[in-house]
Coordinates of C-alpha atoms and ligand atoms in Angstrom, one line a residue:
Chain A
M10 CA 37.6 50.2 -143.9
N11 CA 40.7 50.9 -141.6
K12 CA 43.1 48.9 -142.0
L13 CA 45.4 50.0 -139.4
I14 CA 45.1 47.5 -136.8
L15 CA 48.4 48.8 -134.7
G16 CA 47.1 51.2 -132.2
R17 CA 43.0 49.8 -132.4
Y18 CA 42.1 48.0 -129.0
F19 CA 39.4 44.7 -128.9
P20 CA 36.8 45.1 -125.7
G21 CA 37.6 41.4 -124.1
E22 CA 38.3 40.4 -120.5
S23 CA 41.3 38.1 -120.9
Y24 CA 44.3 37.5 -118.5
L25 CA 46.4 40.3 -120.5
H26 CA 43.5 42.4 -121.1
R27 CA 43.3 42.7 -116.4
L28 CA 47.0 43.1 -116.3
D29 CA 48.3 45.9 -115.4
P30 CA 48.4 49.2 -118.4
R31 CA 51.9 49.7 -117.1
L32 CA 53.3 46.3 -116.2
K33 CA 52.2 44.8 -119.8
L34 CA 53.8 48.6 -121.2
V35 CA 57.1 48.2 -119.6
A36 CA 56.8 44.8 -120.5
A37 CA 56.5 45.1 -123.5
L38 CA 59.5 48.0 -124.4
Y39 CA 61.8 45.0 -122.1
F40 CA 61.1 42.1 -125.1
I41 CA 62.4 44.6 -128.0
G42 CA 65.0 45.7 -126.1
L43 CA 65.7 41.4 -125.9
L44 CA 65.1 41.1 -129.2
F45 CA 68.7 42.7 -129.9
F46 CA 70.4 40.4 -127.7
V47 CA 69.4 37.2 -129.2
E48 CA 71.7 35.8 -131.5
N49 CA 70.9 32.5 -132.1
G50 CA 68.0 30.6 -134.1
Q51 CA 67.6 28.5 -130.2
G52 CA 66.7 31.9 -128.5
Y53 CA 64.5 33.1 -131.6
I54 CA 61.8 30.6 -131.6
W55 CA 62.1 30.4 -127.5
L56 CA 61.2 34.3 -128.3
F57 CA 58.7 32.7 -131.5
L58 CA 57.2 30.3 -129.0
F59 CA 56.4 33.2 -126.3
T60 CA 55.0 35.8 -128.7
F61 CA 51.8 32.7 -130.0
L62 CA 51.3 31.9 -126.4
L63 CA 50.7 35.8 -126.1
M64 CA 48.5 35.8 -128.4
R65 CA 46.3 33.3 -128.0
L66 CA 46.3 34.9 -124.2
S67 CA 45.0 37.2 -125.1
G68 CA 42.1 36.6 -127.3
V69 CA 41.9 38.0 -130.4
S70 CA 43.3 35.8 -133.7
Y71 CA 45.8 34.7 -134.6
S72 CA 44.4 36.4 -139.1
V73 CA 44.0 40.1 -136.7
Y74 CA 47.7 39.7 -136.3
F75 CA 48.4 38.6 -139.3
K76 CA 46.2 42.0 -140.9
G77 CA 48.5 43.6 -138.5
I78 CA 51.5 42.5 -139.5
R79 CA 50.4 43.0 -144.1
P80 CA 51.1 46.8 -144.2
L81 CA 54.3 46.7 -143.2
I82 CA 55.4 43.2 -145.4
W83 CA 57.2 45.3 -147.5
L84 CA 59.6 47.4 -146.0
I85 CA 60.3 44.5 -143.8
L86 CA 61.3 42.8 -146.2
F87 CA 63.5 45.7 -148.2
A88 CA 65.2 45.7 -144.9
V89 CA 65.9 42.0 -144.8
M90 CA 66.9 42.1 -148.0
L91 CA 69.8 44.4 -147.9
R92 CA 70.7 43.2 -144.6
V93 CA 71.1 39.4 -146.5
M94 CA 73.1 41.1 -149.6
F95 CA 75.5 42.4 -147.8
T96 CA 75.9 40.3 -144.3
G97 CA 79.2 39.1 -145.4
G98 CA 80.7 35.9 -144.1
G99 CA 80.2 32.0 -143.5
T100 CA 80.0 29.5 -146.5
I101 CA 79.1 31.9 -149.9
Y102 CA 76.2 30.7 -152.1
F103 CA 76.0 33.5 -154.5
S104 CA 78.3 37.1 -154.7
L105 CA 78.6 39.7 -157.7
G106 CA 79.9 42.6 -156.7
P107 CA 80.2 44.1 -153.1
I108 CA 76.3 42.0 -153.3
M109 CA 76.5 38.4 -151.9
I110 CA 74.1 35.6 -150.1
S111 CA 76.1 34.6 -147.6
R112 CA 75.5 31.7 -145.0
F113 CA 75.3 35.0 -142.1
G114 CA 74.4 37.0 -144.5
L115 CA 70.8 34.9 -144.4
L116 CA 71.4 34.0 -141.0
S117 CA 71.3 37.7 -139.8
G118 CA 68.4 38.0 -142.7
F119 CA 66.8 35.6 -140.6
Y120 CA 67.1 37.4 -136.8
T121 CA 66.6 40.7 -138.9
F122 CA 63.3 39.7 -139.6
S123 CA 62.1 37.8 -136.6
R124 CA 62.8 41.6 -134.6
F125 CA 60.1 43.8 -137.1
I126 CA 57.8 40.6 -136.7
M127 CA 58.3 39.9 -133.5
I128 CA 58.2 43.7 -132.4
I129 CA 55.5 44.7 -134.1
L130 CA 53.0 41.6 -132.7
I131 CA 54.6 42.1 -129.1
S132 CA 52.9 45.9 -130.1
T133 CA 50.1 44.9 -131.3
I134 CA 48.5 42.8 -128.5
V135 CA 49.8 44.7 -125.9
T136 CA 47.2 47.8 -128.4
L137 CA 44.8 45.4 -129.1
T138 CA 44.7 44.4 -125.2
T139 CA 44.8 48.1 -123.5
K140 CA 42.2 50.5 -123.6
S141 CA 43.9 53.6 -124.5
I142 CA 42.4 55.2 -121.7
D143 CA 45.0 53.0 -119.7
L144 CA 47.9 53.4 -121.9
T145 CA 47.6 57.2 -121.4
D146 CA 46.9 56.6 -117.3
A147 CA 50.5 53.9 -117.8
I148 CA 52.4 56.3 -119.0
H149 CA 51.3 58.9 -117.0
A150 CA 52.3 56.8 -114.5
L151 CA 56.2 55.4 -115.6
V152 CA 57.5 59.8 -116.5
K153 CA 55.6 60.6 -113.2
P154 CA 59.6 61.9 -112.4
L155 CA 59.8 64.2 -114.4
R156 CA 57.6 66.8 -112.6
L157 CA 60.6 67.2 -110.4
M158 CA 62.0 69.1 -113.6
R159 CA 58.9 71.9 -114.3
I160 CA 57.3 69.2 -116.9
P161 CA 53.9 70.0 -117.0
V162 CA 53.2 65.7 -117.1
D163 CA 50.0 66.1 -115.3
D164 CA 48.6 68.9 -118.1
F165 CA 50.0 66.3 -121.4
A166 CA 48.7 63.4 -119.9
L167 CA 45.0 65.2 -119.2
M168 CA 45.7 66.0 -123.0
L169 CA 46.8 62.6 -124.8
S170 CA 43.6 62.0 -123.0
I171 CA 41.4 64.3 -124.3
S172 CA 42.1 64.0 -127.5
L173 CA 41.8 60.2 -127.6
R174 CA 38.2 60.7 -126.2
F175 CA 37.4 63.5 -129.2
V176 CA 38.8 61.0 -131.9
P177 CA 35.4 59.0 -132.5
N178 CA 33.6 62.8 -132.5
L179 CA 36.0 64.0 -134.9
L180 CA 35.0 61.3 -137.4
D181 CA 31.6 61.6 -137.2
E182 CA 31.5 64.5 -137.9
T183 CA 33.6 64.4 -140.8
Q184 CA 30.5 61.8 -141.6
K185 CA 28.5 64.8 -141.2
V186 CA 30.2 67.3 -143.8
M187 CA 30.9 65.0 -146.0
D188 CA 26.9 64.1 -146.2
A189 CA 26.0 67.6 -146.1
Q190 CA 28.3 67.7 -149.1
R191 CA 27.4 65.0 -151.2
A192 CA 23.9 66.3 -150.5
R193 CA 24.7 69.8 -152.2
G194 CA 26.1 67.2 -155.2
V195 CA 30.1 66.6 -154.2
V196 CA 31.3 63.6 -155.1
F197 CA 34.5 62.5 -153.4
G198 CA 36.4 60.2 -154.8
E199 CA 37.0 61.2 -158.5
G200 CA 38.6 63.4 -161.1
N201 CA 42.4 63.9 -159.9
L202 CA 44.9 65.2 -157.2
I203 CA 44.2 68.9 -157.4
E204 CA 40.4 68.3 -157.8
Q205 CA 40.1 65.6 -155.0
M206 CA 42.3 67.9 -153.0
K207 CA 40.1 70.6 -153.6
K208 CA 37.0 68.9 -152.1
L209 CA 39.4 68.6 -149.1
V210 CA 38.6 72.0 -148.5
P211 CA 35.3 72.7 -147.3
I212 CA 35.5 69.3 -145.1
V213 CA 38.4 70.6 -143.5
L214 CA 37.4 74.0 -143.1
P215 CA 33.9 73.0 -140.3
L216 CA 35.8 70.7 -138.9
F217 CA 38.8 73.5 -138.2
V218 CA 36.6 75.3 -136.9
S219 CA 33.9 73.0 -135.3
S220 CA 36.7 71.3 -133.1
L221 CA 38.2 75.4 -132.7
K222 CA 34.2 75.5 -131.2
R223 CA 34.0 72.4 -128.9
A224 CA 37.7 72.9 -127.6
E225 CA 36.2 76.5 -126.0
E226 CA 33.8 75.4 -124.2
M227 CA 35.1 72.5 -123.5
A228 CA 38.5 74.5 -121.4
D229 CA 35.1 76.6 -119.8
V230 CA 33.9 73.3 -118.4
M231 CA 36.7 72.2 -117.4
E232 CA 37.6 76.2 -115.5
V233 CA 34.1 75.8 -113.8
K234 CA 34.6 72.6 -112.7
G235 CA 36.9 74.2 -111.0
Y236 CA 40.2 72.1 -113.3
R237 CA 43.7 74.7 -112.4
S238 CA 47.2 73.6 -114.0
G239 CA 49.4 73.0 -111.7
V240 CA 47.2 72.7 -108.8
K241 CA 47.3 68.7 -107.0
R242 CA 44.8 66.8 -108.1
S243 CA 44.0 63.5 -106.7
S244 CA 43.0 60.9 -109.3
F245 CA 40.0 58.3 -109.7
R246 CA 41.3 56.2 -111.7
Q247 CA 43.7 54.0 -109.8
L248 CA 45.6 51.2 -110.9
K249 CA 46.5 48.3 -108.6
W250 CA 48.9 45.4 -108.7
H251 CA 47.2 42.7 -109.0
L252 CA 48.3 38.6 -108.0
R253 CA 47.9 37.9 -111.3
D254 CA 50.9 41.4 -112.1
G255 CA 53.5 39.1 -110.1
V256 CA 52.5 36.5 -112.3
A257 CA 53.7 38.1 -115.3
I258 CA 56.6 39.8 -114.0
I259 CA 58.0 36.1 -113.4
C260 CA 57.2 35.2 -116.7
I261 CA 58.9 37.9 -118.0
I262 CA 61.5 36.5 -115.2
I263 CA 61.4 32.8 -116.8
L264 CA 61.7 34.2 -120.6
T265 CA 64.5 36.3 -119.7
L266 CA 66.6 33.3 -118.4
G267 CA 65.5 31.0 -121.2
V268 CA 66.7 33.5 -123.5
S269 CA 70.2 34.2 -121.6
F270 CA 70.6 29.7 -121.6
F271 CA 70.4 29.9 -125.3
N272 CA 72.7 32.6 -125.5
N273 CA 75.7 31.3 -123.1
I274 CA 75.9 34.4 -122.0
N275 CA 74.5 35.7 -117.9
F276 CA 72.7 38.7 -118.2
V277 CA 73.9 40.3 -116.0
L278 CA 76.9 40.5 -116.1
L279 CA 76.4 42.4 -119.1
F280 CA 74.1 44.6 -117.3
N281 CA 76.9 44.9 -114.5
I282 CA 79.7 46.4 -117.8
Chain B
M24 CA 21.0 81.4 -92.7
N25 CA 17.8 80.6 -94.6
G26 CA 15.9 83.8 -96.0
S27 CA 19.8 85.3 -97.0
P28 CA 20.3 85.4 -100.3
I29 CA 22.5 83.4 -102.0
L30 CA 23.2 85.8 -105.1
S31 CA 22.6 89.0 -106.0
V32 CA 23.6 90.0 -109.2
K33 CA 22.9 94.2 -109.1
D34 CA 22.7 96.9 -112.3
L35 CA 24.6 93.7 -114.4
S36 CA 25.8 95.0 -118.4
F37 CA 27.2 93.1 -120.6
R38 CA 27.4 92.7 -125.0
Y39 CA 30.0 90.5 -126.4
D40 CA 31.1 93.1 -128.7
I41 CA 32.5 96.3 -127.5
R42 CA 31.7 98.2 -130.6
T43 CA 28.7 97.6 -131.3
D44 CA 25.8 98.6 -129.2
N45 CA 24.4 94.6 -129.0
Y46 CA 24.1 94.4 -125.1
A47 CA 23.7 90.9 -124.6
L48 CA 22.9 91.9 -120.9
S49 CA 21.4 95.0 -120.3
A50 CA 20.9 96.4 -116.3
V51 CA 20.0 93.3 -115.0
S52 CA 19.4 93.1 -110.9
F53 CA 17.9 90.7 -108.5
I54 CA 18.4 88.5 -105.7
V55 CA 17.9 85.0 -105.0
K56 CA 17.4 83.3 -101.3
R57 CA 19.1 80.3 -100.2
G58 CA 17.2 77.4 -100.8
D59 CA 14.7 78.8 -103.7
W60 CA 13.9 77.6 -107.1
L61 CA 14.8 80.0 -109.6
A62 CA 13.6 79.6 -113.7
V63 CA 14.9 81.6 -116.4
I64 CA 12.7 81.9 -119.2
G65 CA 13.6 84.2 -122.8
D66 CA 13.2 83.7 -126.6
N67 CA 16.4 82.5 -128.4
G68 CA 19.1 85.1 -127.7
S69 CA 17.7 87.5 -125.1
G70 CA 20.9 86.6 -122.7
K71 CA 19.6 83.4 -120.1
S72 CA 22.7 81.7 -121.8
T73 CA 25.2 85.0 -121.0
L74 CA 23.8 85.7 -117.7
A75 CA 24.6 81.8 -116.3
R76 CA 28.0 82.9 -118.1
L77 CA 28.5 85.8 -115.5
I78 CA 27.2 83.9 -112.5
V79 CA 30.3 81.3 -112.9
G80 CA 33.1 83.5 -113.8
L81 CA 33.4 82.5 -117.2
V82 CA 32.6 86.6 -118.6
E83 CA 33.8 89.2 -117.0
P84 CA 30.9 92.1 -116.1
E85 CA 31.2 95.6 -117.8
Q86 CA 29.2 97.1 -115.1
G87 CA 27.4 95.9 -112.1
S88 CA 28.7 92.9 -110.0
I89 CA 27.5 89.2 -108.9
F90 CA 27.7 88.6 -105.2
I91 CA 27.5 84.9 -104.3
N92 CA 26.9 84.8 -100.3
N93 CA 27.8 87.6 -100.4
C94 CA 31.6 87.6 -102.2
I95 CA 32.0 89.0 -104.5
L96 CA 32.9 87.4 -107.5
N97 CA 35.8 88.9 -109.5
E98 CA 38.9 87.4 -111.5
Q99 CA 40.1 86.2 -107.3
S100 CA 37.4 85.0 -105.6
K101 CA 35.8 83.3 -108.8
W102 CA 37.7 80.2 -107.9
D103 CA 37.2 79.8 -104.2
L104 CA 33.4 80.4 -105.3
R105 CA 33.2 77.9 -107.7
K106 CA 33.4 75.8 -105.2
K107 CA 29.9 76.7 -104.2
V108 CA 28.9 77.1 -108.1
G109 CA 27.7 73.9 -110.3
I110 CA 26.9 74.8 -113.8
V111 CA 25.2 72.4 -116.2
F112 CA 25.8 73.8 -119.8
Q113 CA 23.7 73.4 -123.1
N114 CA 25.1 71.1 -125.0
P115 CA 25.8 67.7 -123.5
D116 CA 28.5 66.7 -125.5
N117 CA 30.9 69.3 -125.1
Q118 CA 30.9 68.7 -121.8
F119 CA 32.0 65.1 -121.5
I120 CA 36.1 65.5 -120.2
G121 CA 36.2 62.0 -119.0
T122 CA 36.5 58.4 -121.0
T123 CA 33.2 57.3 -119.5
V124 CA 31.2 58.4 -117.4
Q125 CA 32.2 57.3 -113.5
D126 CA 36.1 59.3 -114.8
D127 CA 33.7 61.9 -115.7
V128 CA 31.1 62.4 -113.1
A129 CA 34.5 63.0 -110.7
F130 CA 36.2 65.0 -113.0
G131 CA 35.3 68.3 -111.4
L132 CA 36.3 65.9 -108.2
E133 CA 39.9 65.0 -108.4
N134 CA 39.8 69.5 -108.8
L135 CA 38.9 69.1 -105.6
N136 CA 42.2 66.8 -104.7
L137 CA 39.3 64.8 -102.7
D138 CA 40.3 61.4 -102.2
Y139 CA 39.2 57.7 -103.3
H140 CA 36.4 56.6 -101.8
E141 CA 35.2 59.4 -101.1
M142 CA 35.0 60.3 -104.2
E143 CA 33.7 56.5 -104.9
M144 CA 31.0 57.3 -102.8
R145 CA 30.2 60.4 -104.4
V146 CA 30.6 59.6 -107.7
F147 CA 28.3 56.6 -107.5
Q148 CA 25.9 58.4 -105.3
A149 CA 25.2 60.5 -108.3
L150 CA 24.9 58.2 -111.4
K151 CA 22.2 57.1 -108.8
L152 CA 20.4 59.6 -109.0
V153 CA 20.5 60.7 -112.0
D154 CA 19.6 56.4 -112.9
M155 CA 22.5 56.5 -115.3
Y156 CA 24.7 53.7 -113.2
Q157 CA 24.6 50.7 -115.0
Y158 CA 26.0 53.0 -117.5
R159 CA 29.2 54.0 -115.7
D160 CA 31.3 52.0 -117.3
K161 CA 30.4 53.5 -121.0
D162 CA 32.0 56.1 -123.2
P163 CA 30.5 59.3 -124.7
S164 CA 30.3 57.8 -127.9
Q165 CA 27.7 54.8 -126.2
L166 CA 25.5 57.5 -125.3
S167 CA 22.8 59.0 -126.4
G168 CA 22.2 63.1 -126.1
G169 CA 19.5 62.2 -123.2
Q170 CA 21.6 60.2 -121.3
K171 CA 25.5 62.4 -121.6
Q172 CA 23.2 65.1 -120.4
R173 CA 22.4 63.3 -117.1
V174 CA 26.4 62.4 -116.9
A175 CA 27.0 65.9 -117.1
I176 CA 23.8 67.0 -114.5
A177 CA 25.6 63.6 -112.5
G178 CA 28.5 65.4 -112.1
V179 CA 27.6 68.6 -111.3
L180 CA 25.1 67.3 -108.2
A181 CA 28.8 64.9 -106.9
L182 CA 30.1 67.9 -106.5
Q183 CA 27.8 69.1 -103.7
P184 CA 27.2 72.9 -104.5
D185 CA 25.3 75.3 -103.2
L186 CA 24.0 76.8 -106.3
M187 CA 22.8 74.6 -108.7
I188 CA 22.5 76.4 -113.2
F189 CA 21.1 74.2 -115.5
D190 CA 21.4 76.0 -119.1
E191 CA 18.5 73.6 -120.8
A192 CA 19.9 70.5 -119.3
F193 CA 16.7 69.0 -119.3
V194 CA 15.2 69.1 -123.2
M195 CA 17.1 66.0 -124.2
L196 CA 15.1 64.1 -120.8
D197 CA 11.8 62.2 -122.1
P198 CA 9.2 63.7 -120.2
K199 CA 8.8 61.1 -117.7
S200 CA 12.7 61.2 -117.3
R201 CA 12.5 64.0 -116.4
R202 CA 9.6 64.7 -114.4
E203 CA 11.5 62.2 -112.1
L204 CA 14.6 64.3 -112.0
L205 CA 12.7 67.4 -111.4
N206 CA 11.2 65.6 -108.5
V207 CA 14.9 64.0 -107.5
L208 CA 15.8 67.9 -107.5
K209 CA 12.8 69.2 -105.8
N210 CA 13.6 66.8 -103.2
I211 CA 17.6 67.6 -102.9
Q212 CA 17.0 71.2 -102.6
K213 CA 14.8 70.6 -99.6
K214 CA 16.2 68.5 -97.8
I215 CA 20.2 70.7 -98.3
N216 CA 18.7 73.8 -98.8
L217 CA 19.9 73.8 -102.8
T218 CA 19.4 77.0 -104.3
I219 CA 18.6 75.9 -108.4
L220 CA 19.2 78.6 -111.3
S221 CA 17.4 76.7 -114.6
I222 CA 17.0 78.5 -117.4
T223 CA 14.4 77.2 -119.9
H224 CA 11.2 76.9 -122.1
D225 CA 9.3 74.4 -120.8
R226 CA 6.2 75.4 -119.1
E227 CA 5.7 73.3 -116.5
E228 CA 9.3 73.3 -115.5
A229 CA 8.9 77.1 -115.6
A230 CA 5.9 77.2 -113.3
V231 CA 7.2 74.8 -110.4
A232 CA 9.7 77.6 -109.7
D233 CA 9.5 79.6 -106.7
Q234 CA 10.5 82.2 -108.7
L235 CA 10.4 84.0 -112.5
L236 CA 12.9 86.0 -114.5
V237 CA 11.8 87.0 -118.1
L238 CA 14.4 88.3 -119.8
K239 CA 14.2 89.6 -123.6
A240 CA 16.6 91.2 -125.5
G241 CA 18.8 91.1 -122.5
E242 CA 16.3 93.2 -120.1
L243 CA 14.7 92.0 -116.9
I244 CA 11.0 92.9 -118.4
E245 CA 9.2 90.4 -115.6
Q246 CA 9.8 89.2 -112.4
G247 CA 7.8 87.4 -109.4
T248 CA 6.0 83.9 -109.1
P249 CA 5.3 82.1 -112.0
Q250 CA 1.3 82.5 -111.1
E251 CA 2.0 86.2 -111.4
V252 CA 4.3 85.9 -114.3
F253 CA 2.4 84.2 -116.7
Q254 CA -0.9 85.6 -115.2
K255 CA 0.1 89.6 -116.3
N256 CA 2.0 88.2 -119.7
P257 CA -0.5 85.6 -121.2
D258 CA 1.5 86.1 -124.8
I259 CA 4.7 84.9 -123.5
E260 CA 5.9 83.3 -126.5
P261 CA 7.2 80.0 -127.1
P262 CA 10.5 79.1 -128.1
F263 CA 10.9 79.4 -132.3
A264 CA 11.7 75.9 -132.4
E265 CA 9.1 74.6 -130.6
Q266 CA 6.7 77.2 -132.7
L267 CA 9.1 75.4 -135.8
R268 CA 7.7 72.5 -134.9
Q269 CA 3.8 73.1 -134.3
E270 CA 4.3 75.1 -138.0
L271 CA 5.6 71.9 -140.0
K272 CA 3.3 69.8 -138.3
R273 CA 0.3 72.2 -139.3
K274 CA 1.5 71.9 -143.1
G275 CA 2.3 67.9 -142.1
I276 CA 4.6 66.9 -141.7
E277 CA 5.6 64.9 -139.0
V278 CA 7.4 65.8 -136.6
P279 CA 8.4 64.2 -133.1
D280 CA 6.5 65.3 -130.3
G281 CA 7.7 67.0 -127.8
Y282 CA 10.0 70.2 -127.4
M283 CA 13.4 69.7 -128.8
T284 CA 16.2 71.9 -128.6
E285 CA 16.8 73.9 -131.6
D286 CA 20.2 71.6 -132.2
E287 CA 18.0 68.7 -132.3
L288 CA 15.5 70.0 -134.5
V289 CA 19.3 71.0 -137.3
A290 CA 19.3 67.6 -136.0
W291 CA 16.1 66.0 -136.8
I292 CA 15.7 68.0 -140.0
C293 CA 19.0 66.7 -141.7
R294 CA 18.1 63.6 -140.4
Ligands
ATP20 N1 30.3 84.1 -127.4 C1 30.0 84.9 -128.9 N2 30.0 86.4 -128.8 C2 29.7 86.7 -129.3 N3 28.2 87.3 -128.9 C3 27.6 86.1 -128.6 C4 27.8 85.2 -128.0 N4 27.6 84.8 -127.3 C5 26.3 85.1 -127.5 N5 26.4 86.2 -128.1 C6 25.1 86.9 -128.4 O1 24.6 87.3 -127.6 C7 23.2 87.1 -127.4 C8 23.0 86.4 -126.2 O2 22.7 85.1 -126.6 P1 22.2 83.9 -125.1 O3 23.1 83.0 -125.7 O4 23.0 84.1 -124.1 O5 21.3 83.5 -126.1 P2 20.3 82.3 -125.2 O6 19.0 83.0 -124.2 O7 21.2 81.5 -124.2 O8 19.1 81.8 -126.2 P3 18.8 80.4 -126.4 O9 17.8 80.2 -126.1 O10 19.3 80.2 -127.7 O11 20.2 79.3 -126.2 C9 22.4 86.5 -128.8 O12 22.2 88.6 -129.2 C10 24.5 85.8 -129.5 O13 24.1 86.8 -130.5
MG21 MG1 21.2 79.2 -123.9

């Protein structure tokens, strides 16, 4: 029913599944950053190889990833077309007013295309192999320094994890309410837009009410179990650094060296500017 | 220490809406000795859950006072007193805070700021007691109502409080595991001098208590050992859901055997 692959988790035991979520998150961001430094075909092929290797390692079939790209493909093609048409330079194959198709245009179109695809693929790899609660933990760990600025990081992290935990409940409840309405003769997915919107009201209202009640009861439970905002609490969920995480870092270094080799620029210099 | 009251409730009155005269509880007084098992019974809406909410400080009494360990319960003392009191609520769905079974059991322990090894041990023990250890990595959507109830019970056991309150916390368990769990609790209770306040519709469960309170429309109408209470009131009615279930059965409709909560019955009818 739900076509959106990005943001879903596929249970598994692969190497990627077992990596530290903090590492996965940082590495994905790093990889995306890296994409913007690459300005040659070989570099992209190198990155593509790496991406495919990761997809392979994740133990999820390639078709799942391509399903993830499909809903976004028109957006990507549109962006690529703009790049191609408005970039000049090199041999010009075709031109009409400001629009032209040039060698440079085609190249930068290819780069844009590769970047988009790889950004989607890498984010999909991370979300497919990481439970949302682990991602929450990772985000929590990474933004912890913000505590110094008196931002209630821990409360936000708990909020996020509780919301994530309630998504299936909400879906269940929606289904129940819809069934109840159906039993009373409501037909969904018929009529014009306004009629359909009207039918949503008796679904949204009960959901709203039950969510509020739920939230209230949960707040009671949390209070009775001694949860107080701003009071120091320990954490049962522990993120541990393993050997495999070190191996992953070495892989990322190799990847970076490869990119800089193909780019003929010294990354160390670049970062020191 | 044995024999001194762990909980004493004096002249307690409460209403949810002060504009009306509907008292959810009016002038209730009783004393619970340390190490006792107290059962509270009463019809739907008789104020049992309200009493539980008052004792853990979720709502404030309009009149009267509550003493836990000889310390009065109020805005200032409630956080400290709650460390000694654990409660399992009626609805197991809305008291699942953690993402997985073991996270949920650990939630209260995290709030006590315990170190990891202590938490690990307590979570393990508590889950073993309710026979849910093999489910420790499951999330709530993968559990049945009774299993969620067990997790909630484990969450309170792990806290190792002096006083445990169960608000119809066993209704979703099958009869066999209910009996087992009650036995486990009885044993722990004796071993560590734990006090239990259990709200129930189950006659069997009420019968094993040391003390029995009967609430009716917010008033404490009977108090004593189970034998005394049952002898004096042979007509204590079964709860509404049970009556409805029996009525349905009499009409020839095939209803599942055993006690069901109102929610369960509703779920069963809507099925
Ligand atoms: N949040 C609330 N707001 C207003 N009135 C409430 C609220 N909760 C309970 N009441 C009312 O207070 C009275 C006592 O309710 P309570 O939940 O304590 O009953 P109970 O004995 O636990 O019943 P049950 O056996 O159904 O659990 C009822 O008349 C109920 O309508
Ligand atoms: Mg109740």
